[in-house]
Coordinates of C-alpha atoms in Angstrom, one line a residue:
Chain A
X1 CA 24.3 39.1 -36.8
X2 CA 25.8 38.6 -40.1
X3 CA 26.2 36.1 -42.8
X4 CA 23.9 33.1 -43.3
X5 CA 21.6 34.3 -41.0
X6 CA 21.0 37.6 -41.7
X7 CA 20.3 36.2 -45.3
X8 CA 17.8 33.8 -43.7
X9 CA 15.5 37.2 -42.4
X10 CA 15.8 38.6 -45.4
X11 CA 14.4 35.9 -47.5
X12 CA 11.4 35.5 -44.4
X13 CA 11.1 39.3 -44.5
X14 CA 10.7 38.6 -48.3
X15 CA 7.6 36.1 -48.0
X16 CA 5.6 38.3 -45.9
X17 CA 6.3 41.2 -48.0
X18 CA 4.4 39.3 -50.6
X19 CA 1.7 37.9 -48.9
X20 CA 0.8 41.7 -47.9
X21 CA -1.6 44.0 -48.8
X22 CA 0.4 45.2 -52.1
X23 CA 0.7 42.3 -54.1
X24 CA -0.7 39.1 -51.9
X25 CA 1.2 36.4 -53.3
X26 CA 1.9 33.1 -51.7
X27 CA 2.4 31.0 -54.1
X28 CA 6.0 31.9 -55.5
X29 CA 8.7 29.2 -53.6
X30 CA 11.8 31.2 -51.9
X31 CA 14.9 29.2 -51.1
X32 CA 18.5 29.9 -50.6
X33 CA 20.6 27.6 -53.0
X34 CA 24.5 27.6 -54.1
X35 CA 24.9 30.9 -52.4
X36 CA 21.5 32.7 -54.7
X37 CA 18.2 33.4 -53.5
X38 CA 15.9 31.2 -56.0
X39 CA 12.7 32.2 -56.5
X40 CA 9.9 30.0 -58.4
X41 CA 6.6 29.3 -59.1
X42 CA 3.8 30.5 -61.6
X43 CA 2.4 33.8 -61.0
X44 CA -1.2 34.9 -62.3
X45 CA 0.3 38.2 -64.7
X46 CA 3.5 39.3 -66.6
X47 CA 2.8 42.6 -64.6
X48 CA 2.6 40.2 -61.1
X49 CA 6.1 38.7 -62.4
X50 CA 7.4 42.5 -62.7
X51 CA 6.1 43.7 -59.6
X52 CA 7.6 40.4 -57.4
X53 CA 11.1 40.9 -58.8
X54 CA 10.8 44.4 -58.0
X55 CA 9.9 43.6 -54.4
X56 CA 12.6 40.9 -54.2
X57 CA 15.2 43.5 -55.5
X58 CA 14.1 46.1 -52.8
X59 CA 14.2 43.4 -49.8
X60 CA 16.7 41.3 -50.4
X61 CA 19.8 44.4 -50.9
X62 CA 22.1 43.1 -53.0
X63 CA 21.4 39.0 -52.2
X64 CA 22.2 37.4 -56.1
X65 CA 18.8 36.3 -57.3
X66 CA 18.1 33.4 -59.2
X67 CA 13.8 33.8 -60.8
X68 CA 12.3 31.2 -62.6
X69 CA 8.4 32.5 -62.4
X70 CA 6.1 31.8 -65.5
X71 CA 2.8 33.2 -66.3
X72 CA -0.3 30.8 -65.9
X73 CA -1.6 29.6 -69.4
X74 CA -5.5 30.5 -70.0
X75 CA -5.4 28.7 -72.8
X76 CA -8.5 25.6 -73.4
X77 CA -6.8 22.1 -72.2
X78 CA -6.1 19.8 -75.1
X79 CA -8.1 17.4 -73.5
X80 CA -10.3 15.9 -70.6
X81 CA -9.1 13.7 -68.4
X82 CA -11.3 10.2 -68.2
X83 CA -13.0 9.1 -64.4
X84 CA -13.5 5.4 -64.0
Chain B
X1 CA -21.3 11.0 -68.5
X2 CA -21.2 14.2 -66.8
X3 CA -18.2 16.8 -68.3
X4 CA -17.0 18.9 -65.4
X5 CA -14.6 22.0 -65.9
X6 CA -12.8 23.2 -63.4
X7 CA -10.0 25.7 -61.9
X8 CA -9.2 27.5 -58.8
X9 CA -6.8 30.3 -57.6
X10 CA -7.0 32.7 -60.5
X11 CA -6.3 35.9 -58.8
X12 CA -7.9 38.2 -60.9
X13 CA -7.5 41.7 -60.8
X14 CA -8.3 45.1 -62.6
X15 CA -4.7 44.1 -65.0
X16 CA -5.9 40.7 -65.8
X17 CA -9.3 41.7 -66.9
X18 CA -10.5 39.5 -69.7
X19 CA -8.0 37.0 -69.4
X20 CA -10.0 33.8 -69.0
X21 CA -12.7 34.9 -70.7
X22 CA -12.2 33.6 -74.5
X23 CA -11.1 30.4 -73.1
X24 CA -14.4 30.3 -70.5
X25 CA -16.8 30.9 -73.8
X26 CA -15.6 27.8 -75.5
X27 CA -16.8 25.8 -72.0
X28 CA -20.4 25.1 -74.0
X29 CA -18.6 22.5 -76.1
X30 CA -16.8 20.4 -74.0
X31 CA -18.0 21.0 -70.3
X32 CA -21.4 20.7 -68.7
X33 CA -20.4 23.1 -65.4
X34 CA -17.9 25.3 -64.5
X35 CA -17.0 24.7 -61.0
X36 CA -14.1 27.5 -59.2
X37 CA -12.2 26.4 -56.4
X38 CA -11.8 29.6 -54.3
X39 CA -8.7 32.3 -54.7
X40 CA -10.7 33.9 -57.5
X41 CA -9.6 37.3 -56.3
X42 CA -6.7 39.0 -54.8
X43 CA -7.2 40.9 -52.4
X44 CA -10.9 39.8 -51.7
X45 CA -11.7 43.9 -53.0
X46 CA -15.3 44.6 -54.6
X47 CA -13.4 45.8 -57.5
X48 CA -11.4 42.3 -57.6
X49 CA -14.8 40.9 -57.8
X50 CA -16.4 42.5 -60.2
X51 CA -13.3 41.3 -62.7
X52 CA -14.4 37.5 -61.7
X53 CA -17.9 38.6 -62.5
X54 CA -17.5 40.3 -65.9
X55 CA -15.6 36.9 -66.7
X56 CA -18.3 34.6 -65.8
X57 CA -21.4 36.5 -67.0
X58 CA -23.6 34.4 -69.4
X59 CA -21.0 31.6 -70.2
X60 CA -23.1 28.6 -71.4
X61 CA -22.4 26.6 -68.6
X62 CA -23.6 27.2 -64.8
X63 CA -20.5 28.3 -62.6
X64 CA -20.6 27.3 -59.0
X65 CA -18.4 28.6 -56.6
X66 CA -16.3 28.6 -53.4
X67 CA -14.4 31.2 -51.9
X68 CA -10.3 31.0 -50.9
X69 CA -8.6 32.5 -48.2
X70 CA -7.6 35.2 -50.7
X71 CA -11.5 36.7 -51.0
X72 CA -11.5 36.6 -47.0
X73 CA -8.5 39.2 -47.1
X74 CA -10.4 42.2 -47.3
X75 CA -13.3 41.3 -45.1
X76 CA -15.7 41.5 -47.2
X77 CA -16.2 37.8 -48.4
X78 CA -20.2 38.1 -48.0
X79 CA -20.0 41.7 -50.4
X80 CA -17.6 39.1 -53.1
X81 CA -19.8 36.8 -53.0
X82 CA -23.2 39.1 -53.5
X83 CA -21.2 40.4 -57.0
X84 CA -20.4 36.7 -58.0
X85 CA -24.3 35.8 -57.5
X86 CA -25.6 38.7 -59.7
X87 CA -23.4 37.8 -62.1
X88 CA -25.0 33.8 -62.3
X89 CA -23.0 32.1 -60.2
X90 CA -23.7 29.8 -57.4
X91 CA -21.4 30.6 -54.5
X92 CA -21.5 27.9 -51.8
X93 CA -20.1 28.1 -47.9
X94 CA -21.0 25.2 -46.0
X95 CA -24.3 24.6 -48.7
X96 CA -25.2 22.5 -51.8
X97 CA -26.7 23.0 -55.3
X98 CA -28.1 20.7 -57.9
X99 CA -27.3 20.8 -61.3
X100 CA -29.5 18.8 -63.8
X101 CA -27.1 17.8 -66.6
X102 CA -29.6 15.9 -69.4
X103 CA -31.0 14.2 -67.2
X104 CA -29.1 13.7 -64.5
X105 CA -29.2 15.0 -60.8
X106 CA -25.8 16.2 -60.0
X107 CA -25.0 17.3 -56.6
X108 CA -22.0 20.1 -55.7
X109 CA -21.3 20.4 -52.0
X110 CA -19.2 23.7 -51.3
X111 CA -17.2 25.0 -48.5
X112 CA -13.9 26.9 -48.7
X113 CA -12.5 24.4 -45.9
X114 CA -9.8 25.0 -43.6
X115 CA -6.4 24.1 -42.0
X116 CA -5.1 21.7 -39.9
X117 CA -3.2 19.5 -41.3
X118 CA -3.4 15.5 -41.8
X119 CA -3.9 12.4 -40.2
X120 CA -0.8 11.9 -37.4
X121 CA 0.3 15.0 -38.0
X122 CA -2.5 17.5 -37.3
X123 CA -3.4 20.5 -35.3
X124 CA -5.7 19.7 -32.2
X125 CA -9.0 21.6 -30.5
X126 CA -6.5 22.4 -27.0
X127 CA -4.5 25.2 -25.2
X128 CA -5.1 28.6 -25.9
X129 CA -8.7 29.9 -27.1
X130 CA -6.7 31.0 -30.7
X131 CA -5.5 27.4 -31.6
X132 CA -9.2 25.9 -30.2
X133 CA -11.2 28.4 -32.6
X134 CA -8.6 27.3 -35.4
X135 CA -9.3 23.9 -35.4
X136 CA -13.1 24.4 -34.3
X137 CA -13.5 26.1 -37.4
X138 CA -12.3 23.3 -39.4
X139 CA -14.3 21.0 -38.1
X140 CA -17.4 23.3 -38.8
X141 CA -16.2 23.6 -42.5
X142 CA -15.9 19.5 -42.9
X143 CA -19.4 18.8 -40.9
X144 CA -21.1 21.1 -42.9
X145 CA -19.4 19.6 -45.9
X146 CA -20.5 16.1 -45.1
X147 CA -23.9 17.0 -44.1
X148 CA -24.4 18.9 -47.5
X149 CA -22.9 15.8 -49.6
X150 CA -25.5 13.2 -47.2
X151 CA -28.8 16.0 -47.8
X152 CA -27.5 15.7 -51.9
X153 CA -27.6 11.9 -51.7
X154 CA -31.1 12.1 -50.2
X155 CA -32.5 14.7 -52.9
X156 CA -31.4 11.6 -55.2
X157 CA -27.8 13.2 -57.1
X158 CA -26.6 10.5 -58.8
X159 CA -23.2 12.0 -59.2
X160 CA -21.7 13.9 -56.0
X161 CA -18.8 16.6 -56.5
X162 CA -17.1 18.2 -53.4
X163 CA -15.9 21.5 -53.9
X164 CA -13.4 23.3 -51.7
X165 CA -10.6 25.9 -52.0
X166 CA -8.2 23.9 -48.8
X167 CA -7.1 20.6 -49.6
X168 CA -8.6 17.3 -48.5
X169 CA -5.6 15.0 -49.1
X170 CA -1.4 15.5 -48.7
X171 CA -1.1 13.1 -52.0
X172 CA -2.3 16.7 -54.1
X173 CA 0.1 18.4 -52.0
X174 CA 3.0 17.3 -53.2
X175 CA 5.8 20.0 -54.4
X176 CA 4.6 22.6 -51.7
X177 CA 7.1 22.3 -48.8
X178 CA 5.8 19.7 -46.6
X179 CA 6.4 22.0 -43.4
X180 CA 3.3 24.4 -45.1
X181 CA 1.2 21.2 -45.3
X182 CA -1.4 21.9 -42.1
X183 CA -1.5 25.7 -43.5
X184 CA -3.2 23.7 -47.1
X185 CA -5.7 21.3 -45.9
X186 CA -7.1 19.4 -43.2
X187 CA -8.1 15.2 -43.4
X188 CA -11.3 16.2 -41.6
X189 CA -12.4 17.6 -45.3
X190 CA -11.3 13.7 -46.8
X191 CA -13.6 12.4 -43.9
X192 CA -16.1 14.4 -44.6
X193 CA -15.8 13.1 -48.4
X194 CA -15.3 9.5 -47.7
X195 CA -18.2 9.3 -45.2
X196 CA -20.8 10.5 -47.5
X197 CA -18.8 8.6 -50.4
X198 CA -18.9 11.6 -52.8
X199 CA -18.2 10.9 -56.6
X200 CA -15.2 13.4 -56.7
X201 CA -13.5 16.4 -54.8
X202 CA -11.9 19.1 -56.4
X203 CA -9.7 22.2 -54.7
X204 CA -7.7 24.4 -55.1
X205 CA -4.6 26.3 -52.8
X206 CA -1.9 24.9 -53.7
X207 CA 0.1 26.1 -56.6
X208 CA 3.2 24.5 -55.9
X209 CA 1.2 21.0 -55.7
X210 CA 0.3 18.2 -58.1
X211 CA -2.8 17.0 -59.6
X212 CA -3.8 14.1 -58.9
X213 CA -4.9 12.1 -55.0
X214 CA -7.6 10.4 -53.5
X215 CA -9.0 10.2 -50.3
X216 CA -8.1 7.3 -47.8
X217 CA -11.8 6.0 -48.8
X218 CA -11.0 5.7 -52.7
X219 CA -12.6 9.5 -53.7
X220 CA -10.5 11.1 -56.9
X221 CA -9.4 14.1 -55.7
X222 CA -7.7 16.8 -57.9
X223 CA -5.8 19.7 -57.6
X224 CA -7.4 22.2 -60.0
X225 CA -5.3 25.4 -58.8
X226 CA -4.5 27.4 -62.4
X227 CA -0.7 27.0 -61.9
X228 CA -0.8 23.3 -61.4
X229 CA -3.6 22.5 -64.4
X230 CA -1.5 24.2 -66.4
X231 CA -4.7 25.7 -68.2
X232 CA -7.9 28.4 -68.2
X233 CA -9.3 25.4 -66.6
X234 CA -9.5 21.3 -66.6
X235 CA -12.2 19.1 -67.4
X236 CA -13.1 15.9 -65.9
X237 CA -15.6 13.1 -67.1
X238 CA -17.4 11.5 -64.8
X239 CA -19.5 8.6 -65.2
X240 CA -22.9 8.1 -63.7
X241 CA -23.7 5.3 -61.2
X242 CA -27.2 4.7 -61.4
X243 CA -27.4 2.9 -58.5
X244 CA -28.7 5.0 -56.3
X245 CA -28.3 4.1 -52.4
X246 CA -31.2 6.3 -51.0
X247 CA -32.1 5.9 -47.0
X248 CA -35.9 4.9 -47.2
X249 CA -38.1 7.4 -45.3
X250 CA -40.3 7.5 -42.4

């Protein structure tokens, strides 16, 4: 099976390659869009950014990527948020 | 008014050692607890764990925890959580602690929660024995959550906190694709909350999801999963209702 489809395995095969043992990341969001794969989300580690592109490269064979992935902040919030 | 820090789903690992740390010592000054909604490994290794423990020893606040689906990977959840107590934390499944803030009796009930999915649109205990132990083992996680929040109201907590990793509401859900929703939460966990009319819930899970929700019974509940909070963690102030509804005994 070619085409669309084919891409559509790809992108599945994708998401369980990152949920596995190597890297365990679920929470990066994979769609197809305008003919690119985009992936996005925030991702615990500039090295877990590396390592997911990496991945994507490997599964996705050629497939034009589109990543917007940032770093969590572990910086102190500006300020608290008030409960009534 | 109680000051409650918060944050979930920090995946630490051997390469992020140290990360939260410098942010976690300032917690003295503006936070009476440190509460972590689950996902605080990777891979749920020993190694993993001992990361999450180097970061929490001796920060001037008491950490209480729950564990994700992430420190279930490896199998060895009860060995993460061993690691996580010797380094001062509270780690709860299914129990509850107290936490006396000036003063005041605050009540955390913990349980990592389950799946499911939500009210009309939710998984049900039939068919095959798989899909019955799925949902039976949600429902154990929300009774044991409920009857932890009712046992803190009767050891007189005047503020009530509901921990979990899963979520208990769709509302903090939103951004994650809504076909993953049963995989992030089950309503039995906002039943849970609303019958023994907690103060607040906090969770974790979903990175892709927003903030803020509340239960169908009024209860706050946020989203405190690293990516969404934006931050090493949140904090929340809470006030204290001194009216304390106690069952009278005997």
């Amino acid at each position: 099976m070619k085409g669309p489809e084919a891409s559509e395995y790809r992108i599945a095969r994708l998401r369980d390659r990152l949920a596995d043992e190597e890297i365990s990341e679920l929470g990066v969001r994979i769609d197809m869009r305008g003919g690119y794969v985009h992936l996005w989300g925030t991702v615990s580690t500039a090295a877990c950014r590396t390592e997911i592109l990496r991945i994507a490269e490997t599964e996705l064979g050629g497939l034009p990527v589109r990543a917007d992935l940032t770093v969590a902040c572990a910086t102190v919030p500006e300020r608290p948020e008030e409960l009534e | 008014m109680i000051r409650v820090a918060a944050v979930g789903d920090i995946h630490l690992s051997p390469d992020s050692r140290g990360l939260l740390r410098p942010a976690w010592e300032t917690l003295g000054d503006c936070a009476d607890m440190l509460l972590l909604a689950g996902d605080l490994t990777r891979h749920g290794t020993l190694e993993e764990a001992e990361v999450v423990a180097a970061e929490i020893k001796g920060l001037p606040v008491p950490v209480v925890a729950v564990l994700g689906n992430h420190d279930y990977h490896s199998d060895l959840q009860d060995d993460v959580t061993s690691v996580l107590e010797r380094a001062g934390a509270t780690v709860l499944e299914g129990g509850g602690t107290v936490l006396d803030v000036d003063g005041t009796r605050v009540g955390i009930a913990g349980t990592k929660g389950f799946g499911g999915g939500f009210a009309g649109r939710s998984a049900g205990e039939f068919g095959e024995p798989e899909m019955k132990a799925f949902v039976r083992y949600s429902r154990r996680c929300a009774a044991d959550l409920a009857r932890s929040l009712l046992e803190l109201r009767d050891r007189r907590c005047e503020v009530r906190i509901a921990l979990t990793h899963f979520s208990p509401v769709p509302d903090t859900l939103a951004g994650e694709p809504p076909e993953i929703y049963p995989f992030l939460g089950s309503y039995l966990l906002a039943e849970a909350i609303d019958e023994s009319e907690a103060d607040l819930a906090v969770h974790g899970h979903a990175h892709l999801g927003t903030e803020h929700g509340m239960t169908a019974g009024g209860v706050k509940v946020r989203n405190v999963a690293q990516p969404v909070i934006g931050h090493a963690f949140a904090v929340y102030h809470l006030p204290v209702d001194l009216r304390i509804d106690v069952p009278a005994v005997g």
